[in-house]
XYZ file of C-alpha atoms in Angstrom:
398
model
C 0.000 0.000 0.000
C 1.425 3.369 -1.015
C 1.840 5.833 1.858
C 0.021 9.175 1.512
C 2.079 12.009 0.087
C 3.714 14.185 2.768
C 2.352 17.582 3.696
C 3.793 20.069 1.193
C 5.591 22.321 1.799
C 7.059 20.881 5.012
C 5.275 22.140 8.094
C 7.581 23.986 10.494
C 7.299 22.656 14.043
C 8.468 23.593 17.516
C 8.164 20.949 20.234
C 7.865 22.101 23.839
C 8.317 19.027 26.024
C 10.369 17.108 23.474
C 11.807 14.653 26.009
C 8.505 13.560 27.571
C 6.127 10.826 26.454
C 4.247 13.125 24.052
C 7.522 14.438 22.679
C 8.829 10.928 22.054
C 5.651 9.973 20.201
C 5.801 13.199 18.186
C 9.386 12.373 17.257
C 8.264 8.955 16.003
C 5.506 10.525 13.873
C 7.890 13.090 12.396
C 10.579 10.535 11.565
C 7.926 8.247 10.105
C 6.809 10.910 7.605
C 9.996 12.018 5.792
C 9.667 15.367 4.100
C 6.432 16.284 5.854
C 7.946 18.360 8.667
C 10.789 20.704 9.464
C 11.665 20.995 13.151
C 12.600 24.529 14.136
C 13.148 24.164 17.887
C 12.895 21.638 20.699
C 12.634 22.304 24.424
C 12.776 20.118 27.508
C 13.069 20.267 31.286
C 16.453 19.097 32.555
C 17.367 15.993 30.528
C 20.057 17.636 28.406
C 21.421 14.428 26.918
C 18.040 13.256 25.641
C 17.116 16.745 24.434
C 20.345 16.898 22.426
C 19.562 13.498 20.918
C 16.101 14.668 19.844
C 17.499 17.916 18.431
C 19.993 15.986 16.304
C 17.461 13.375 15.215
C 14.948 15.999 14.079
C 17.455 18.473 12.677
C 16.343 21.306 14.955
C 18.038 24.691 14.739
C 17.545 25.564 18.436
C 17.401 23.528 21.646
C 16.331 25.014 24.980
C 16.476 23.371 28.402
C 14.394 24.787 31.267
C 16.942 24.068 33.989
C 19.859 26.540 33.748
C 22.077 23.997 35.507
C 21.755 21.722 32.461
C 23.044 24.348 30.022
C 26.694 23.242 30.066
C 25.773 19.610 29.425
C 23.424 20.533 26.573
C 26.079 22.762 25.013
C 28.657 19.977 25.260
C 26.274 17.399 23.803
C 25.589 19.635 20.790
C 29.159 20.795 20.267
C 30.168 20.549 16.622
C 26.597 20.907 15.354
C 24.898 24.017 14.054
C 22.202 23.767 16.718
C 21.966 26.872 18.908
C 21.511 26.311 22.646
C 19.606 28.139 25.373
C 18.636 27.560 28.997
C 16.167 28.905 31.518
C 12.583 30.223 31.289
C 13.442 32.910 28.749
C 15.016 30.357 26.431
C 11.810 28.310 26.500
C 9.793 31.409 25.631
C 12.268 32.159 22.841
C 11.774 28.660 21.415
C 8.001 28.996 21.629
C 8.015 32.312 19.776
C 10.279 31.259 16.909
C 8.732 31.337 13.459
C 6.846 28.096 12.938
C 3.539 26.780 11.641
C 2.708 24.848 14.795
C 3.966 24.654 18.369
C 3.434 21.413 20.268
C 2.638 22.369 23.873
C 3.613 19.236 25.794
C 5.566 20.494 28.818
C 3.896 18.778 31.754
C 2.344 20.624 34.682
C 2.054 24.314 35.487
C 5.602 24.760 34.161
C 4.163 24.443 30.660
C 1.727 27.362 30.921
C 4.096 30.297 30.384
C 6.080 28.892 27.423
C 2.903 27.677 25.715
C 1.282 31.060 26.270
C 4.393 32.655 24.727
C 3.587 30.735 21.545
C 0.056 32.180 21.594
C 1.412 35.690 22.159
C 3.668 35.205 19.137
C 0.677 34.233 17.004
C 1.668 30.574 16.610
C -0.945 27.848 16.269
C -0.688 25.391 19.148
C -1.208 21.637 19.336
C -2.092 21.443 23.009
C -1.187 18.480 25.203
C -0.673 20.455 28.423
C -3.774 20.295 30.627
C -2.752 23.133 32.914
C -3.018 25.782 30.180
C -6.783 25.271 30.181
C -7.450 23.850 33.644
C -5.357 26.474 35.422
C -5.840 29.419 33.060
C -8.505 28.430 30.550
C -10.429 31.686 30.187
C -7.480 34.075 29.768
C -5.579 31.537 27.639
C -8.407 31.001 25.156
C -9.360 34.677 25.148
C -5.847 35.632 24.086
C -5.803 32.854 21.491
C -8.949 34.332 19.949
C -7.474 37.834 20.019
C -4.315 36.613 18.267
C -6.314 34.504 15.789
C -4.432 31.437 17.016
C -5.868 27.980 16.444
C -5.710 25.587 19.397
C -5.615 21.987 18.161
C -6.449 19.459 20.922
C -3.777 16.761 21.134
C -5.085 14.753 24.099
C -6.610 11.543 22.748
C -10.117 12.294 24.043
C -10.298 15.889 22.864
C -8.746 15.036 19.536
C -11.344 12.296 19.052
C -14.097 14.823 19.800
C -12.500 17.324 17.418
C -12.607 14.726 14.652
C -16.110 13.535 15.588
C -17.456 17.103 15.405
C -16.523 17.357 11.749
C -16.714 21.147 11.834
C -20.260 21.252 13.252
C -21.306 24.330 15.204
C -21.288 24.102 19.000
C -24.952 25.150 18.868
C -25.887 21.752 17.384
C -24.303 19.771 20.240
C -26.680 18.197 22.737
C -24.163 16.171 24.733
C -20.449 15.430 24.701
C -18.863 12.435 26.413
C -15.233 11.786 27.167
C -14.411 8.170 27.864
C -12.329 6.796 30.708
C -10.706 3.385 30.761
C -11.534 3.107 34.452
C -7.858 2.660 35.236
C -6.423 -0.198 37.294
C -9.151 0.031 39.960
C -12.246 -0.155 37.746
C -13.400 -3.477 39.228
C -11.964 -3.002 42.718
C -14.120 -2.606 45.797
C -14.087 0.621 47.811
C -12.105 -1.171 50.521
C -9.470 -2.380 48.056
C -9.119 1.078 46.533
C -8.676 2.640 49.983
C -5.706 0.328 50.615
C -4.127 0.785 47.160
C -0.372 1.343 46.961
C 1.415 3.672 44.522
C 2.716 0.692 42.553
C -0.823 -0.646 42.131
C -2.124 2.772 41.071
C 0.678 3.120 38.522
C -0.232 -0.162 36.795
C -2.496 1.284 34.087
C -4.081 -1.405 31.887
C -4.085 0.490 28.564
C -1.841 3.553 28.494
C 1.844 4.253 29.175
C 1.986 7.699 30.771
C 3.947 9.697 33.315
C 3.366 8.916 37.021
C 1.213 11.957 37.854
C -1.177 11.427 34.922
C -1.325 7.695 35.684
C -2.391 8.335 39.283
C -5.000 10.818 38.039
C -6.281 8.120 35.697
C -6.557 5.662 38.567
C -8.627 8.144 40.617
C -10.550 9.402 37.530
C -9.420 12.926 38.434
C -7.796 12.970 35.010
C -11.200 12.711 33.382
C -12.511 15.601 35.440
C -9.580 17.751 34.362
C -10.266 16.765 30.756
C -13.896 17.892 31.090
C -12.606 21.309 32.143
C -10.317 21.338 29.112
C -13.210 20.372 26.839
C -15.310 23.274 28.111
C -12.643 25.716 26.916
C -11.531 23.924 23.743
C -15.024 23.453 22.362
C -16.803 26.412 23.946
C -19.510 24.157 25.368
C -21.582 24.575 28.508
C -20.547 22.456 31.501
C -24.020 20.895 31.710
C -23.493 19.228 28.310
C -20.285 17.455 29.346
C -20.180 13.954 30.787
C -18.022 10.852 31.241
C -18.468 7.224 30.217
C -16.243 4.430 31.493
C -15.078 2.387 28.512
C -12.461 -0.219 29.513
C -11.344 -1.084 25.974
C -10.132 2.522 25.308
C -11.182 2.310 21.655
C -13.892 4.994 21.613
C -12.195 8.112 22.989
C -15.062 10.586 22.724
C -18.664 10.876 21.519
C -20.901 13.735 20.453
C -24.699 13.706 20.416
C -26.388 16.311 18.213
C -29.767 17.986 18.474
C -31.187 15.759 15.702
C -30.374 12.586 17.659
C -27.298 11.611 15.652
C -24.201 10.468 17.558
C -20.652 10.445 16.219
C -17.648 8.846 17.890
C -13.888 9.161 17.565
C -12.259 5.730 17.590
C -8.691 4.438 17.411
C -6.366 2.023 19.162
C -4.918 3.494 22.388
C -1.783 5.009 20.858
C -0.874 8.681 21.254
C 0.753 8.715 17.827
C -2.760 8.817 16.310
C -3.922 12.164 17.800
C -0.410 13.581 17.525
C -0.256 12.810 13.801
C -3.706 14.330 13.312
C -2.621 17.607 14.923
C 0.791 17.766 13.260
C -0.650 17.277 9.799
C -4.024 19.016 10.152
C -5.915 19.630 7.932
C -3.983 16.968 5.995
C -3.213 13.511 7.317
C 0.200 11.934 7.695
C 0.953 8.205 7.951
C 1.848 6.527 11.249
C 2.958 3.052 12.240
C 0.198 2.851 14.868
C -1.553 -0.487 15.076
C -4.768 -0.449 13.043
C -8.158 -0.850 14.675
C -9.749 -4.266 14.083
C -13.244 -4.249 15.573
C -13.932 -7.860 14.618
C -10.870 -8.943 16.583
C -11.939 -6.881 19.598
C -15.440 -8.310 19.371
C -17.304 -6.035 21.772
C -17.139 -2.554 23.255
C -18.657 -1.871 26.668
C -19.657 1.289 28.505
C -20.507 2.060 32.131
C -21.520 5.070 34.167
C -18.767 6.254 36.528
C -19.130 5.293 40.196
C -18.751 8.491 42.218
C -18.729 6.573 45.492
C -15.623 4.588 44.600
C -14.086 7.430 42.580
C -14.933 10.657 44.451
C -12.167 12.605 42.684
C -14.320 12.734 39.540
C -17.239 14.120 41.533
C -14.992 16.796 43.074
C -13.647 17.731 39.630
C -17.138 17.954 38.133
C -18.174 20.253 40.985
C -15.217 22.493 40.136
C -16.218 22.375 36.469
C -19.743 23.544 37.334
C -18.487 26.239 39.726
C -16.094 27.742 37.188
C -14.085 30.830 38.072
C -10.782 29.942 39.712
C -12.129 26.684 41.142
C -10.543 24.518 38.391
C -7.219 26.277 39.104
C -7.581 25.493 42.801
C -8.599 21.899 42.104
C -5.644 21.280 39.807
C -2.992 22.776 42.088
C -4.254 20.964 45.190
C -4.479 17.697 43.290
C -0.902 17.950 42.020
C 0.395 18.387 45.569
C -1.709 15.520 46.916
C -0.761 13.142 44.118
C 2.902 13.834 44.855
C 2.257 13.136 48.550
C 0.577 9.825 47.669
C 3.473 8.782 45.432
C 5.789 9.550 48.353
C 3.545 7.338 50.568
C 2.694 10.258 52.837
C -1.088 9.936 52.384
C -3.467 7.189 51.257
C -5.075 6.960 47.819
C -8.480 8.078 49.139
C -6.834 11.017 50.902
C -6.093 12.609 47.525
C -9.736 13.410 46.756
C -10.567 14.111 50.413
C -7.884 16.762 50.810
C -8.464 18.296 47.379
C -12.157 18.735 48.152
C -11.377 20.270 51.546
C -8.963 22.772 49.999
C -11.500 23.723 47.320
C -14.061 24.356 50.068
C -11.603 26.534 52.019
C -10.938 28.810 49.055
C -14.622 28.943 48.163
C -15.571 30.059 51.685
C -12.838 32.696 51.584
C -14.296 34.100 48.354
C -11.006 33.428 46.586
C -12.429 31.544 43.604
C -13.111 34.459 41.264
C -12.075 34.076 37.623
C -8.413 35.099 37.157
C -8.276 38.070 34.751
C -5.028 36.977 33.111
C -2.362 34.284 33.003
C -0.255 35.873 35.747
C -3.252 36.004 38.097
C -4.087 32.366 37.368
C -0.517 31.320 38.118
C -0.598 33.376 41.312
C -3.683 31.461 42.460
C -1.938 28.215 41.497
C 1.088 29.166 43.620
C -1.013 30.167 46.646
C -3.021 26.937 46.518
C 0.132 24.834 46.331
C 1.535 26.604 49.391
C -1.712 26.102 51.308
C -1.867 22.458 50.253
C 1.646 21.857 51.543
C 0.635 23.562 54.796
C -2.356 21.210 55.082
C -0.023 18.226 54.712
C 2.356 19.675 57.291
C -0.540 20.195 59.682
C -1.454 16.536 59.329
C 2.063 15.540 60.261
C 2.901 14.679 56.620
């Protein structure tokens, strides 16, 4: 079978988060479609050796590492090449603003907000894989994107599936939108078993290979709540129209029901190269080596309603979604601190949702959940919540 012709002329790309799981999959897509892409810049956190490898493999002209302490190693690794080197927050912003057709925003956590926003400020289209840009600062982020006429392409598997399932339909025609959840490793566990779960058990995801924080969020279903918040901003849809279905096979990633009763679904094998390729090539398609979907081999697809009793984190996240304002920012920051505490075995699995909900209630009672007017204000709320969350842990003797 002849592979589709590459995108022409080559699309210029910048990859923020080039050394993470999304970055590695993006690298595979790019290398698997010779002539389709030209990599302008790559950026990573502190893994200078791996960042240098990616820069060489993709032929980047600029490599930026977030940690200034890694500058010397990155410079040494790229000695003898024509690849320019930078380090620190300003270098990441420089990479994001370089002339390109598309910036992949895949730096994990709140650290990814500022460099990704720098791409928006520079008028670059963004393929977004960083949840915090929309969960922490969704309203100001999307408002500025509209002002700069920047297109935000959703790279998360669920949002990308919805994007494809929409087929360009107006948001006014949408009756309901579902994101699917695999159910994680605890889908069939009792409440008692979940309460006693260890970090190793929570990290054993049945379908996806992800970083530890996202994997824990998947086990608690908090990840799906955060994705609902993202969907609200990406698709401009009311919170009341968003919902979750548990789908253990992870084949259907998202569904849309329209006002005429029709339902469309985005389907693919659970492989991040599929949504990544869709964003990198959009509106064209580029080939990937992802395994092809064989429904006859799978045989059946099943769906369940989420159990809020066993997975209270999803309930807490959906409450934050409905509340709006800064509540998603508060939810996200508190959750990140509590997930880290669980991974360090300082709190139990059930304590994650319990403490996150308590912190959300504290800020709500204090009247501190108003919508942040801009990115800096959103990040300030994020910082304050993290400090308060750490204080809560300290007060518990953790």
